[in-house]
């Protein structure tokens, strides 16, 4: 291939080297070198931002190595020499206005961060821009901008007059990267992704023509249905209007939420491929200030304060409701058609809860694999009868049976496993669904607390505390309803008095023994149905990296002393248990937890106070997890369900993705389960 640093033939009027004002590591990071489709899209958007009406993406193939060269050509306004020397000198501070429009055709601008040109390194080790533009003096100027991967912060820029017969426009050539990820550009999914990203723009600006690898990108031929609505979300007490546009695609597996400005220009996209797997769709969230909130998705995952959080919650709720309604409607129509054809193996209306649960499960599974239920009435009736018998008699092997008989694809198998893990197959349908989720959570929690590669990143308040706030059943089913979180001793008193049915708390704060204030992580309360007693459980959590010592135990003991010495807590029908919950216990503390004639783990139980029973415990996560699993054992045995680590982490990401540490948010490869059950795709 050509050397991009060799001067072009002919006499250049201007030639120099521009040094990008950014480090090589930053350029490598911004180029997203393994995201080939996104890189192509950035180059297409650059063309559209230059008022191009024709953009062509050509992929040249090599017989042995796949993609050999990529060329993106347009008929836009081009890049003047002055703009080239500015644009290729710095990262950020693009001259494209936020919320602005193009100069000539007044179309909405997409690029606003000045980073699009760096994406080229995802597609080629050598890059060349050849652009013809009309300068301020009216002359046509041809500018060539070249760089290579080994010197990615240095750009050679040549400019010379262009023939008057030339048209304005830009051609970007990229070659020399023999990387397997480029072959994704040849997959059908690449065109689908590009269609979804460009759809709002191409549907609005119908004179624009984009071709990809010889085929025109035309979303109108791919849209099955479309719906939109004006919505409002609240942030800091103020309503903020936005619009959501949901496009259902005829084919493919595209599932994306595109965050756009008010003119439908995408700012960021969120891959939701593991959600609503029975649909192919793109949801465009149109909000005018969106460009000012670029790159805030990671902040949301960490619980940061940004308007994108309530915006996305509102949008996701709307998307989920619309897709569920569409799903129900499609299922009803399909079942009604089977009934009319005489192939449906159940009566129109089942009698009894168990029969209704089985029939509902059958409808869910059968309609999900509808495209495999084909042929004449006899064949359909046989297929649906097979499904019914498998569901009724061999539910644990049903997916494997259907896989063999119907030749289900890998995606179908994974989808069915996902459905059935959330669906009960017997008269305990609701209970088994709850137990499935709880077993997954316990396995994931065990991984969080004990895995040597992750437990050091798990924090007390940022992760454990917030996650367990939603899963209090871990400490006992009786605590699932009454709780307070991160409260001081005074609020703990108020909580106690409400629990025992007393009036308002007398004036004055509650102090610790040393006169200071304290905050407890979690306070749980339950009313016993045996002895009309109220039990309070106060939990002090420690990060898994912290081993329990006397200092931590004494901290919890101080909470107990505050209760004992404060008469406003007095109530003979109350039991107080204070838990210090840790991963492990240091050896010098263990003797205090193994006293004769005392339960193991009991650190302190004063007997000189008669107004309440108060105890301090040091509990390990091993004990708590073991007890929680034992409580679920009778249902677990009936279900014969043993969740794999990947399933457990998938559940954790789904329920608590905004709270878990960074390295656990992405799916990680784990060994396949030995039971032969297909693993869920990661959430």
XYZ file of C-alpha atoms in Angstrom:
683
model
C 0.000 0.000 0.000
C 0.970 3.648 -0.369
C 3.111 5.241 2.282
C 0.980 8.062 3.740
C 4.093 10.110 4.468
C 5.343 10.061 0.884
C 4.589 13.363 -0.834
C 1.882 13.107 -3.458
C 2.896 13.456 -7.065
C 2.704 16.955 -8.448
C 3.604 20.251 -6.931
C 1.898 20.906 -3.596
C 1.146 24.522 -2.826
C 1.187 23.980 0.925
C 2.524 21.013 2.884
C 3.206 20.659 6.588
C 2.862 18.298 9.519
C 0.304 18.980 12.254
C 0.915 17.510 15.701
C -2.287 16.505 17.478
C -2.443 18.130 20.905
C -3.155 14.872 22.758
C -1.132 11.951 24.016
C -0.915 8.709 22.084
C -2.767 6.838 24.869
C -5.680 9.278 24.690
C -5.865 9.000 20.922
C -5.857 5.217 21.187
C -8.659 5.363 23.754
C -10.793 7.743 21.688
C -10.351 5.753 18.498
C -12.149 2.719 20.021
C -10.011 0.520 17.843
C -12.164 -2.604 18.070
C -15.512 -0.935 17.331
C -15.501 -1.056 13.562
C -19.194 -0.354 12.936
C -19.159 2.686 15.227
C -16.100 3.954 13.403
C -17.866 3.687 10.043
C -20.866 5.505 11.477
C -18.692 8.360 12.720
C -17.275 8.823 9.239
C -20.760 8.759 7.719
C -21.919 11.390 10.217
C -18.912 13.522 9.309
C -20.108 13.396 5.700
C -23.681 14.291 6.637
C -22.451 17.147 8.819
C -20.683 18.454 5.704
C -24.083 18.648 3.930
C -23.472 15.571 1.802
C -26.504 14.139 0.041
C -24.626 11.034 -1.125
C -22.399 8.916 1.094
C -20.899 5.638 -0.060
C -19.104 3.137 2.172
C -17.105 0.694 0.052
C -15.398 -2.369 1.529
C -12.618 -3.928 -0.502
C -11.954 -7.560 0.312
C -8.789 -9.602 0.374
C -9.046 -13.255 -0.514
C -7.095 -14.423 2.513
C -7.455 -11.767 5.204
C -11.023 -10.485 4.899
C -11.324 -6.694 4.828
C -8.448 -5.103 2.927
C -9.500 -1.474 2.547
C -12.422 0.779 3.469
C -13.359 3.880 1.512
C -15.974 6.413 2.626
C -16.766 8.956 -0.080
C -19.286 11.815 -0.123
C -20.374 14.840 -2.154
C -20.401 17.217 0.799
C -18.810 20.646 1.136
C -15.379 19.214 1.923
C -12.631 20.389 4.236
C -10.804 23.628 3.531
C -7.059 23.784 4.240
C -7.708 26.129 7.154
C -10.268 23.815 8.733
C -7.983 20.819 8.245
C -5.138 22.445 10.141
C -7.495 23.333 12.976
C -9.539 20.148 13.152
C -6.589 17.754 13.091
C -4.648 19.666 15.716
C -6.815 19.186 18.797
C -9.245 16.803 20.460
C -12.541 18.311 21.605
C -13.682 21.887 21.100
C -15.194 21.022 17.748
C -16.455 23.952 15.734
C -19.820 22.213 15.366
C -22.343 24.023 17.510
C -24.298 22.135 20.164
C -27.834 21.937 18.862
C -26.666 23.721 15.697
C -27.269 23.142 12.024
C -25.123 22.788 8.926
C -24.108 25.947 7.052
C -25.702 25.333 3.662
C -28.702 23.026 4.069
C -29.467 23.816 7.725
C -29.598 20.146 8.670
C -28.942 19.119 12.294
C -25.327 18.546 13.252
C -24.308 15.263 14.765
C -20.600 15.575 15.636
C -19.890 17.953 18.480
C -16.919 16.513 20.326
C -14.210 16.795 17.669
C -13.337 13.097 17.942
C -14.831 11.548 14.813
C -11.621 11.678 12.793
C -9.832 9.578 15.432
C -12.238 6.696 14.862
C -10.462 6.068 11.560
C -7.744 4.155 13.401
C -10.335 1.498 14.243
C -10.497 0.764 10.506
C -6.969 1.196 9.190
C -3.364 1.445 10.266
C -2.927 3.992 7.473
C -5.476 6.729 6.757
C -5.888 9.305 4.010
C -8.475 12.075 3.667
C -8.721 13.620 0.218
C -11.110 16.550 0.286
C -12.103 19.214 -2.226
C -13.648 22.395 -0.825
C -14.254 25.930 -1.951
C -11.996 28.384 -0.128
C -13.016 31.857 0.978
C -11.576 33.363 -2.209
C -13.813 31.097 -4.299
C -11.070 28.783 -5.512
C -11.468 25.020 -5.321
C -8.735 23.563 -3.112
C -7.837 19.910 -2.766
C -6.479 18.945 0.653
C -4.885 15.625 1.537
C -4.534 14.633 5.191
C -2.551 11.493 6.032
C -1.393 9.590 9.090
C -0.475 6.084 10.187
C -0.908 4.029 13.332
C 2.745 4.255 14.374
C 2.567 8.071 14.362
C -1.105 8.591 15.099
C -0.601 12.024 16.675
C 1.118 13.411 13.575
C -0.826 14.375 10.430
C 0.663 15.377 7.080
C -1.486 17.981 5.351
C -0.998 18.925 1.671
C -3.108 21.515 -0.160
C -3.152 22.518 -3.804
C -5.605 24.080 -6.260
C -8.136 21.653 -7.725
C -9.354 21.636 -11.313
C -12.515 23.680 -11.873
C -14.207 20.521 -13.061
C -13.851 18.883 -9.650
C -16.827 18.531 -7.314
C -16.644 19.277 -3.625
C -16.555 16.267 -1.368
C -14.355 14.072 0.763
C -12.935 10.584 0.334
C -11.546 8.766 3.382
C -9.342 5.751 2.665
C -8.293 3.323 5.395
C -6.090 0.279 4.947
C -3.359 -1.872 6.447
C -5.181 -3.166 9.555
C -5.322 -6.947 9.328
C -7.608 -7.421 12.331
C -10.383 -9.978 12.800
C -12.795 -7.426 14.248
C -12.970 -5.738 10.830
C -14.789 -8.810 9.525
C -17.799 -7.672 11.542
C -18.284 -5.095 8.803
C -19.116 -7.960 6.453
C -21.814 -9.445 8.699
C -25.505 -8.665 8.020
C -25.720 -7.202 11.529
C -23.436 -4.319 10.484
C -25.931 -2.989 7.942
C -28.704 -3.450 10.509
C -26.830 -1.384 13.086
C -26.101 1.359 10.580
C -29.734 1.396 9.457
C -30.938 1.735 13.044
C -28.476 4.545 13.814
C -29.308 6.567 10.710
C -33.054 5.842 10.562
C -34.465 9.079 12.096
C -32.131 11.184 9.971
C -32.851 9.361 6.708
C -36.602 9.329 7.375
C -36.509 13.107 7.844
C -34.039 14.035 5.088
C -35.354 11.889 2.274
C -32.980 13.376 -0.321
C -29.977 11.830 1.446
C -28.685 8.563 0.011
C -26.299 6.336 2.000
C -24.966 3.113 0.549
C -23.054 0.483 2.495
C -21.068 -2.255 0.777
C -23.091 -1.810 -2.396
C -26.536 -1.709 -0.764
C -28.604 1.367 -0.048
C -29.430 2.022 3.589
C -33.203 2.535 3.479
C -34.947 2.231 6.855
C -38.385 2.495 5.218
C -38.035 -1.027 3.847
C -37.054 -2.415 7.252
C -39.659 -0.772 9.511
C -42.477 -3.031 10.634
C -44.205 -0.528 12.887
C -43.565 2.761 14.628
C -44.987 4.554 17.653
C -44.067 7.706 19.531
C -45.197 9.775 22.478
C -44.358 13.028 24.233
C -43.354 12.320 27.830
C -42.067 14.201 30.878
C -39.553 13.300 33.564
C -38.876 15.090 36.842
C -35.459 16.260 37.935
C -34.792 18.486 40.955
C -38.490 19.196 41.242
C -38.851 20.443 37.668
C -40.646 18.734 34.757
C -38.597 18.163 31.602
C -40.397 17.236 28.364
C -38.925 14.811 25.855
C -40.122 12.626 23.004
C -39.622 8.923 22.524
C -39.873 7.229 19.160
C -39.984 3.445 19.006
C -39.269 1.728 15.691
C -39.957 -2.000 15.341
C -37.743 -3.677 12.744
C -38.970 -6.455 10.463
C -35.850 -8.581 10.883
C -32.621 -8.729 12.831
C -31.771 -8.677 16.520
C -31.192 -4.945 16.946
C -32.180 -3.708 20.413
C -30.848 -0.265 21.198
C -31.812 2.906 23.034
C -30.447 5.883 21.086
C -30.044 9.103 23.046
C -30.634 11.958 20.594
C -31.009 15.696 20.512
C -34.326 17.240 19.581
C -33.475 16.916 15.873
C -32.973 13.097 16.168
C -29.187 13.322 15.854
C -27.745 10.491 18.030
C -25.480 11.514 20.885
C -24.942 8.107 22.485
C -26.474 4.656 22.263
C -27.159 2.013 24.886
C -27.006 -1.654 23.921
C -30.049 -3.412 25.405
C -29.641 -6.606 23.388
C -30.390 -8.792 26.425
C -33.744 -7.113 27.065
C -37.009 -8.026 25.289
C -35.204 -10.590 23.165
C -38.361 -11.432 21.218
C -38.335 -8.026 19.500
C -36.042 -6.123 17.196
C -36.331 -2.416 17.870
C -34.620 0.914 18.368
C -35.966 3.466 20.817
C -34.935 7.039 20.037
C -35.053 9.316 23.075
C -35.222 12.899 21.792
C -34.274 15.573 24.327
C -32.900 18.970 23.367
C -30.171 19.214 26.090
C -28.903 15.672 25.367
C -25.571 16.791 23.791
C -24.608 18.481 27.064
C -24.903 15.136 28.843
C -22.653 13.095 26.578
C -20.638 10.389 28.390
C -22.831 10.419 31.525
C -23.971 6.796 31.231
C -21.099 5.524 33.462
C -22.054 8.159 36.015
C -25.576 6.740 36.155
C -24.163 3.264 36.787
C -22.370 4.653 39.829
C -25.507 6.325 41.155
C -24.388 9.824 40.163
C -26.733 12.780 40.092
C -27.598 13.476 36.464
C -30.915 14.129 34.700
C -30.185 11.168 32.423
C -31.060 8.813 35.302
C -34.759 9.811 35.641
C -34.952 10.329 31.876
C -33.826 6.760 31.203
C -36.066 5.336 33.930
C -39.082 7.018 32.380
C -38.060 5.937 28.884
C -37.387 2.319 29.898
C -40.717 2.083 31.721
C -42.499 3.341 28.611
C -40.579 0.992 26.314
C -41.256 -1.979 28.580
C -44.974 -1.175 28.782
C -45.312 -0.758 25.019
C -43.409 -3.949 24.224
C -45.319 -5.941 26.822
C -48.614 -4.736 25.399
C -47.407 -5.614 21.910
C -46.268 -8.996 23.171
C -49.619 -9.717 24.822
C -51.495 -8.615 21.727
C -49.402 -10.825 19.450
C -49.780 -13.794 21.765
C -53.537 -13.373 21.993
C -53.829 -13.158 18.226
C -51.638 -16.206 17.723
C -53.445 -18.338 20.303
C -56.804 -17.326 18.855
C -55.580 -18.398 15.421
C -54.475 -21.782 16.773
C -57.879 -22.218 18.446
C -59.666 -21.389 15.204
C -57.457 -23.847 13.301
C -58.225 -26.567 15.851
C -54.574 -27.230 16.733
C -54.478 -25.705 20.227
C -54.153 -28.521 22.844
C -55.961 -26.748 25.708
C -59.552 -25.630 26.227
C -60.165 -21.946 25.600
C -60.349 -21.326 29.352
C -58.574 -23.511 31.904
C -60.163 -24.364 35.251
C -58.144 -24.044 38.453
C -55.000 -22.138 39.382
C -52.576 -24.927 38.502
C -54.151 -25.519 35.094
C -54.149 -21.805 34.368
C -50.473 -21.550 35.370
C -49.555 -24.439 33.075
C -51.571 -23.020 30.190
C -50.081 -19.549 30.651
C -46.584 -21.066 30.599
C -47.472 -23.034 27.471
C -48.716 -19.877 25.733
C -45.543 -18.011 26.717
C -43.216 -20.696 25.347
C -45.248 -21.666 22.282
C -45.719 -18.116 21.059
C -42.008 -17.433 21.591
C -41.022 -20.206 19.160
C -43.935 -19.640 16.785
C -41.757 -19.432 13.677
C -40.803 -23.078 14.225
C -44.431 -24.210 14.465
C -45.136 -24.516 10.759
C -46.741 -26.815 8.240
C -50.306 -28.037 7.865
C -52.792 -28.487 10.698
C -51.646 -32.004 11.458
C -48.023 -30.986 11.842
C -48.912 -27.944 13.949
C -51.146 -30.060 16.188
C -48.360 -32.616 16.695
C -45.798 -29.908 17.484
C -48.057 -28.170 19.994
C -48.983 -31.515 21.595
C -45.281 -32.349 21.948
C -44.729 -29.017 23.658
C -47.664 -29.627 25.997
C -46.442 -33.084 26.990
C -42.882 -31.881 27.500
C -44.066 -29.012 29.652
C -46.325 -31.240 31.726
C -44.068 -34.271 32.182
C -40.464 -33.257 31.411
C -40.165 -29.530 32.140
C -36.479 -29.787 33.034
C -35.705 -31.385 29.660
C -38.213 -29.483 27.570
C -35.762 -27.086 25.961
C -33.426 -29.916 24.964
C -36.345 -31.870 23.478
C -37.552 -28.876 21.488
C -34.016 -28.094 20.381
C -33.669 -31.543 18.830
C -37.140 -31.771 17.306
C -37.517 -28.212 16.028
C -33.829 -27.480 15.281
C -33.848 -24.382 17.454
C -31.008 -21.910 17.010
C -28.641 -21.006 19.816
C -30.475 -17.712 20.361
C -33.812 -19.536 20.569
C -32.436 -21.984 23.127
C -30.996 -19.203 25.276
C -34.241 -17.258 25.021
C -36.319 -20.264 26.092
C -34.057 -20.973 29.042
C -34.396 -17.348 30.083
C -38.186 -17.563 29.887
C -38.428 -20.806 31.809
C -36.138 -19.671 34.571
C -38.580 -16.885 35.295
C -41.689 -19.080 34.835
C -43.051 -21.710 37.231
C -44.153 -25.049 35.859
C -46.370 -26.235 38.723
C -48.865 -25.111 41.314
C -46.106 -23.146 43.095
C -45.493 -20.928 40.055
C -45.123 -17.694 42.000
C -43.043 -19.171 44.810
C -40.624 -20.913 42.486
C -40.022 -17.730 40.509
C -39.127 -15.894 43.707
C -36.861 -18.706 44.860
C -35.096 -18.815 41.502
C -34.248 -15.135 41.739
C -33.203 -15.437 45.366
C -30.922 -18.375 44.713
C -29.316 -16.436 41.903
C -28.840 -13.476 44.217
C -27.267 -15.571 46.978
C -24.810 -17.101 44.518
C -23.943 -13.659 43.190
C -23.606 -12.195 46.687
C -21.268 -15.032 47.607
C -19.179 -14.145 44.560
C -19.117 -10.469 45.540
C -17.971 -11.193 49.064
C -15.535 -14.058 48.570
C -14.114 -14.017 45.046
C -10.435 -13.080 45.311
C -10.532 -11.063 42.096
C -13.459 -8.859 43.069
C -14.037 -8.609 46.795
C -11.375 -5.935 47.221
C -13.388 -3.612 44.956
C -16.653 -4.102 46.849
C -17.365 -1.170 49.148
C -19.553 -1.065 52.220
C -21.812 1.906 51.486
C -21.544 2.160 47.693
C -22.237 -1.503 46.976
C -23.154 -3.912 49.806
C -25.339 -1.499 51.716
C -27.386 -0.341 48.739
C -27.767 -3.820 47.268
C -28.870 -5.417 50.532
C -31.348 -2.616 51.116
C -33.353 -4.214 48.302
C -32.847 -7.825 49.443
C -33.510 -7.775 53.189
C -34.969 -11.284 53.111
C -31.332 -12.445 53.331
C -31.514 -11.734 57.088
C -34.960 -13.277 57.523
C -38.292 -13.134 55.732
C -39.870 -11.297 58.650
C -37.694 -8.245 57.983
C -38.785 -7.696 54.409
C -41.341 -4.989 55.135
C -40.054 -2.742 57.951
C -36.689 -1.097 57.476
C -34.654 2.075 57.827
C -31.328 2.792 56.233
C -28.325 4.841 57.363
C -30.131 6.411 60.299
C -28.813 8.053 63.455
C -29.601 6.924 66.993
C -32.409 9.485 67.333
C -34.190 8.212 64.221
C -33.571 4.673 65.426
C -35.535 5.616 68.560
C -38.362 7.030 66.443
C -38.426 3.844 64.389
C -38.575 1.746 67.561
C -41.417 3.727 69.102
C -43.487 3.430 65.945
C -42.870 -0.326 65.890
C -44.122 -0.822 69.456
C -47.085 1.520 68.966
C -45.963 4.378 71.180
C -46.558 8.061 70.620
C -44.086 10.620 69.247
C -40.544 10.568 70.541
C -39.820 12.988 73.450
C -37.606 15.948 72.636
C -33.846 15.641 72.643
C -31.359 13.651 70.589
C -30.028 10.228 71.504
C -26.290 10.170 72.164
C -23.761 7.363 72.235
C -21.985 6.467 75.447
C -19.207 8.962 74.710
C -21.740 11.717 73.973
C -21.254 11.626 70.206
C -23.602 10.751 67.369
C -23.679 7.464 65.484
C -25.229 6.131 62.303
C -26.283 2.537 61.744
C -26.259 0.922 58.298
C -29.558 -0.947 58.432
C -32.305 -1.277 61.033
C -34.902 -3.966 60.447
C -37.992 -4.607 62.580
C -40.555 -7.368 62.785
C -43.472 -8.205 65.024
C -43.411 -11.770 66.280
C -46.662 -13.690 65.873
C -45.723 -16.068 68.685
C -45.208 -13.895 71.718
C -46.417 -10.469 70.591
C -42.882 -9.229 70.753
C -41.124 -6.744 68.504
C -37.684 -7.730 67.287
C -35.226 -5.160 65.998
C -32.197 -6.182 63.961
C -29.511 -3.501 63.619
C -26.852 -4.376 61.058
C -23.383 -2.904 60.704
C -21.856 -3.923 57.361
C -18.155 -3.989 56.650
C -16.515 -4.186 53.255
C -15.267 -7.716 52.412
C -11.685 -6.484 52.629
C -12.164 -5.666 56.356
C -11.687 -8.533 58.831
C -13.543 -8.256 62.150
C -11.440 -7.256 65.136
C -12.227 -5.952 68.627
C -12.471 -2.386 67.331
C -15.306 -3.262 64.960
C -17.080 -5.394 67.570
C -16.829 -2.596 70.146
C -18.294 -0.168 67.626
C -21.446 -2.287 67.485
C -21.336 -2.736 71.251
C -21.522 1.070 71.549
C -24.835 1.005 69.671
C -26.123 -1.555 72.157
C -24.989 0.518 75.151
C -26.820 3.552 73.756
C -30.059 1.537 73.707
C -29.515 0.175 77.213
C -28.716 3.528 78.780
C -31.533 5.452 77.064
C -34.834 5.012 78.991
C -36.849 6.104 75.976
C -35.989 2.732 74.391
C -37.413 0.822 77.383
C -39.914 -1.884 76.469
C -40.054 -5.370 77.961
C -41.603 -6.807 74.807
C -38.627 -5.890 72.641
C -35.609 -7.905 71.529
C -32.611 -6.085 70.068
C -30.031 -7.951 67.999
C -27.000 -6.046 66.750
C -25.102 -7.744 63.899
C -21.569 -6.996 62.787
C -21.452 -8.688 59.361
C -17.996 -9.449 57.931
C -16.229 -11.799 55.542
C -13.823 -13.170 58.135
C -12.847 -12.764 61.798
C -9.356 -12.204 63.165
C -7.998 -14.879 65.465
C -7.739 -12.648 68.547
C -11.490 -11.933 68.428
C -12.575 -15.556 68.000
C -12.249 -16.586 71.711
C -14.767 -13.887 72.687
C -17.261 -15.429 70.268
C -16.874 -19.001 71.548
C -17.832 -18.792 75.222
C -19.051 -21.827 77.124
C -22.832 -22.245 77.235
C -23.284 -19.423 74.727
C -24.227 -19.591 71.050
C -21.253 -19.174 68.734
C -20.914 -15.643 67.469
C -22.495 -13.970 70.518
C -20.199 -11.144 71.566
C -22.200 -9.501 74.334
C -25.513 -9.984 76.158
C -25.841 -7.847 79.300
C -28.196 -9.340 81.916
C -28.435 -6.462 84.365
C -31.036 -4.643 82.286
C -34.597 -5.891 82.556
C -36.421 -3.593 80.172
C -35.254 -5.362 76.994
C -33.234 -8.272 75.723
C -30.198 -6.906 73.911
C -27.478 -8.927 72.152
C -24.434 -8.177 70.014
C -23.377 -10.742 67.410
C -20.446 -11.043 65.045
C -21.711 -12.895 61.993
C -19.821 -13.996 58.912
C -21.248 -13.923 55.425
C -20.739 -17.687 55.262
C -23.191 -18.180 58.134
C -25.765 -15.750 56.784
C -25.643 -17.179 53.269
C -25.856 -20.733 54.583
C -28.918 -19.930 56.696
C -30.619 -18.124 53.823
C -30.001 -21.077 51.503
C -31.357 -23.493 54.113
C -34.564 -21.486 54.331
C -34.977 -21.916 50.578
C -33.939 -25.556 50.532
C -37.388 -27.139 50.596
C -38.483 -25.228 47.487
C -35.087 -25.548 45.840
C -35.251 -29.335 46.122
C -38.648 -29.336 44.481
C -37.394 -27.214 41.627
C -34.034 -28.976 41.324
C -32.617 -25.583 40.464
C -28.945 -24.850 40.923
C -28.031 -21.507 39.321
C -24.664 -21.172 37.680
C -22.376 -18.291 38.508
C -23.116 -16.638 35.171
C -26.867 -16.789 35.798
C -26.338 -15.350 39.244
C -24.218 -12.490 37.976
C -26.722 -11.864 35.202
C -29.436 -11.472 37.821
C -27.219 -9.173 39.864
C -26.491 -6.979 36.848
C -30.172 -6.853 35.997
C -31.407 -5.961 39.486
C -28.401 -4.059 40.829
C -26.373 -2.956 37.816
C -26.282 0.607 39.150
C -24.674 -0.476 42.404
C -22.136 -3.226 41.767
C -18.414 -2.525 41.140
C -17.233 -1.627 37.639
C -15.505 -4.897 36.799
C -18.659 -6.912 37.468
C -20.911 -4.868 35.204
C -19.632 -6.618 32.074
C -20.196 -10.306 31.520
C -17.122 -12.446 32.141
C -16.583 -15.951 30.770
C -17.256 -18.706 33.280
C -17.212 -22.479 32.911
C -20.368 -23.988 31.465
C -22.611 -25.657 34.055
C -22.288 -29.416 34.284
C -26.044 -29.998 34.276
C -26.222 -29.338 30.532
C -28.548 -26.378 31.020
C -27.896 -23.538 28.571
C -26.546 -20.443 30.209
C -28.395 -17.170 30.183
C -26.874 -14.389 28.117
C -25.406 -11.802 30.469
C -27.612 -8.829 31.339
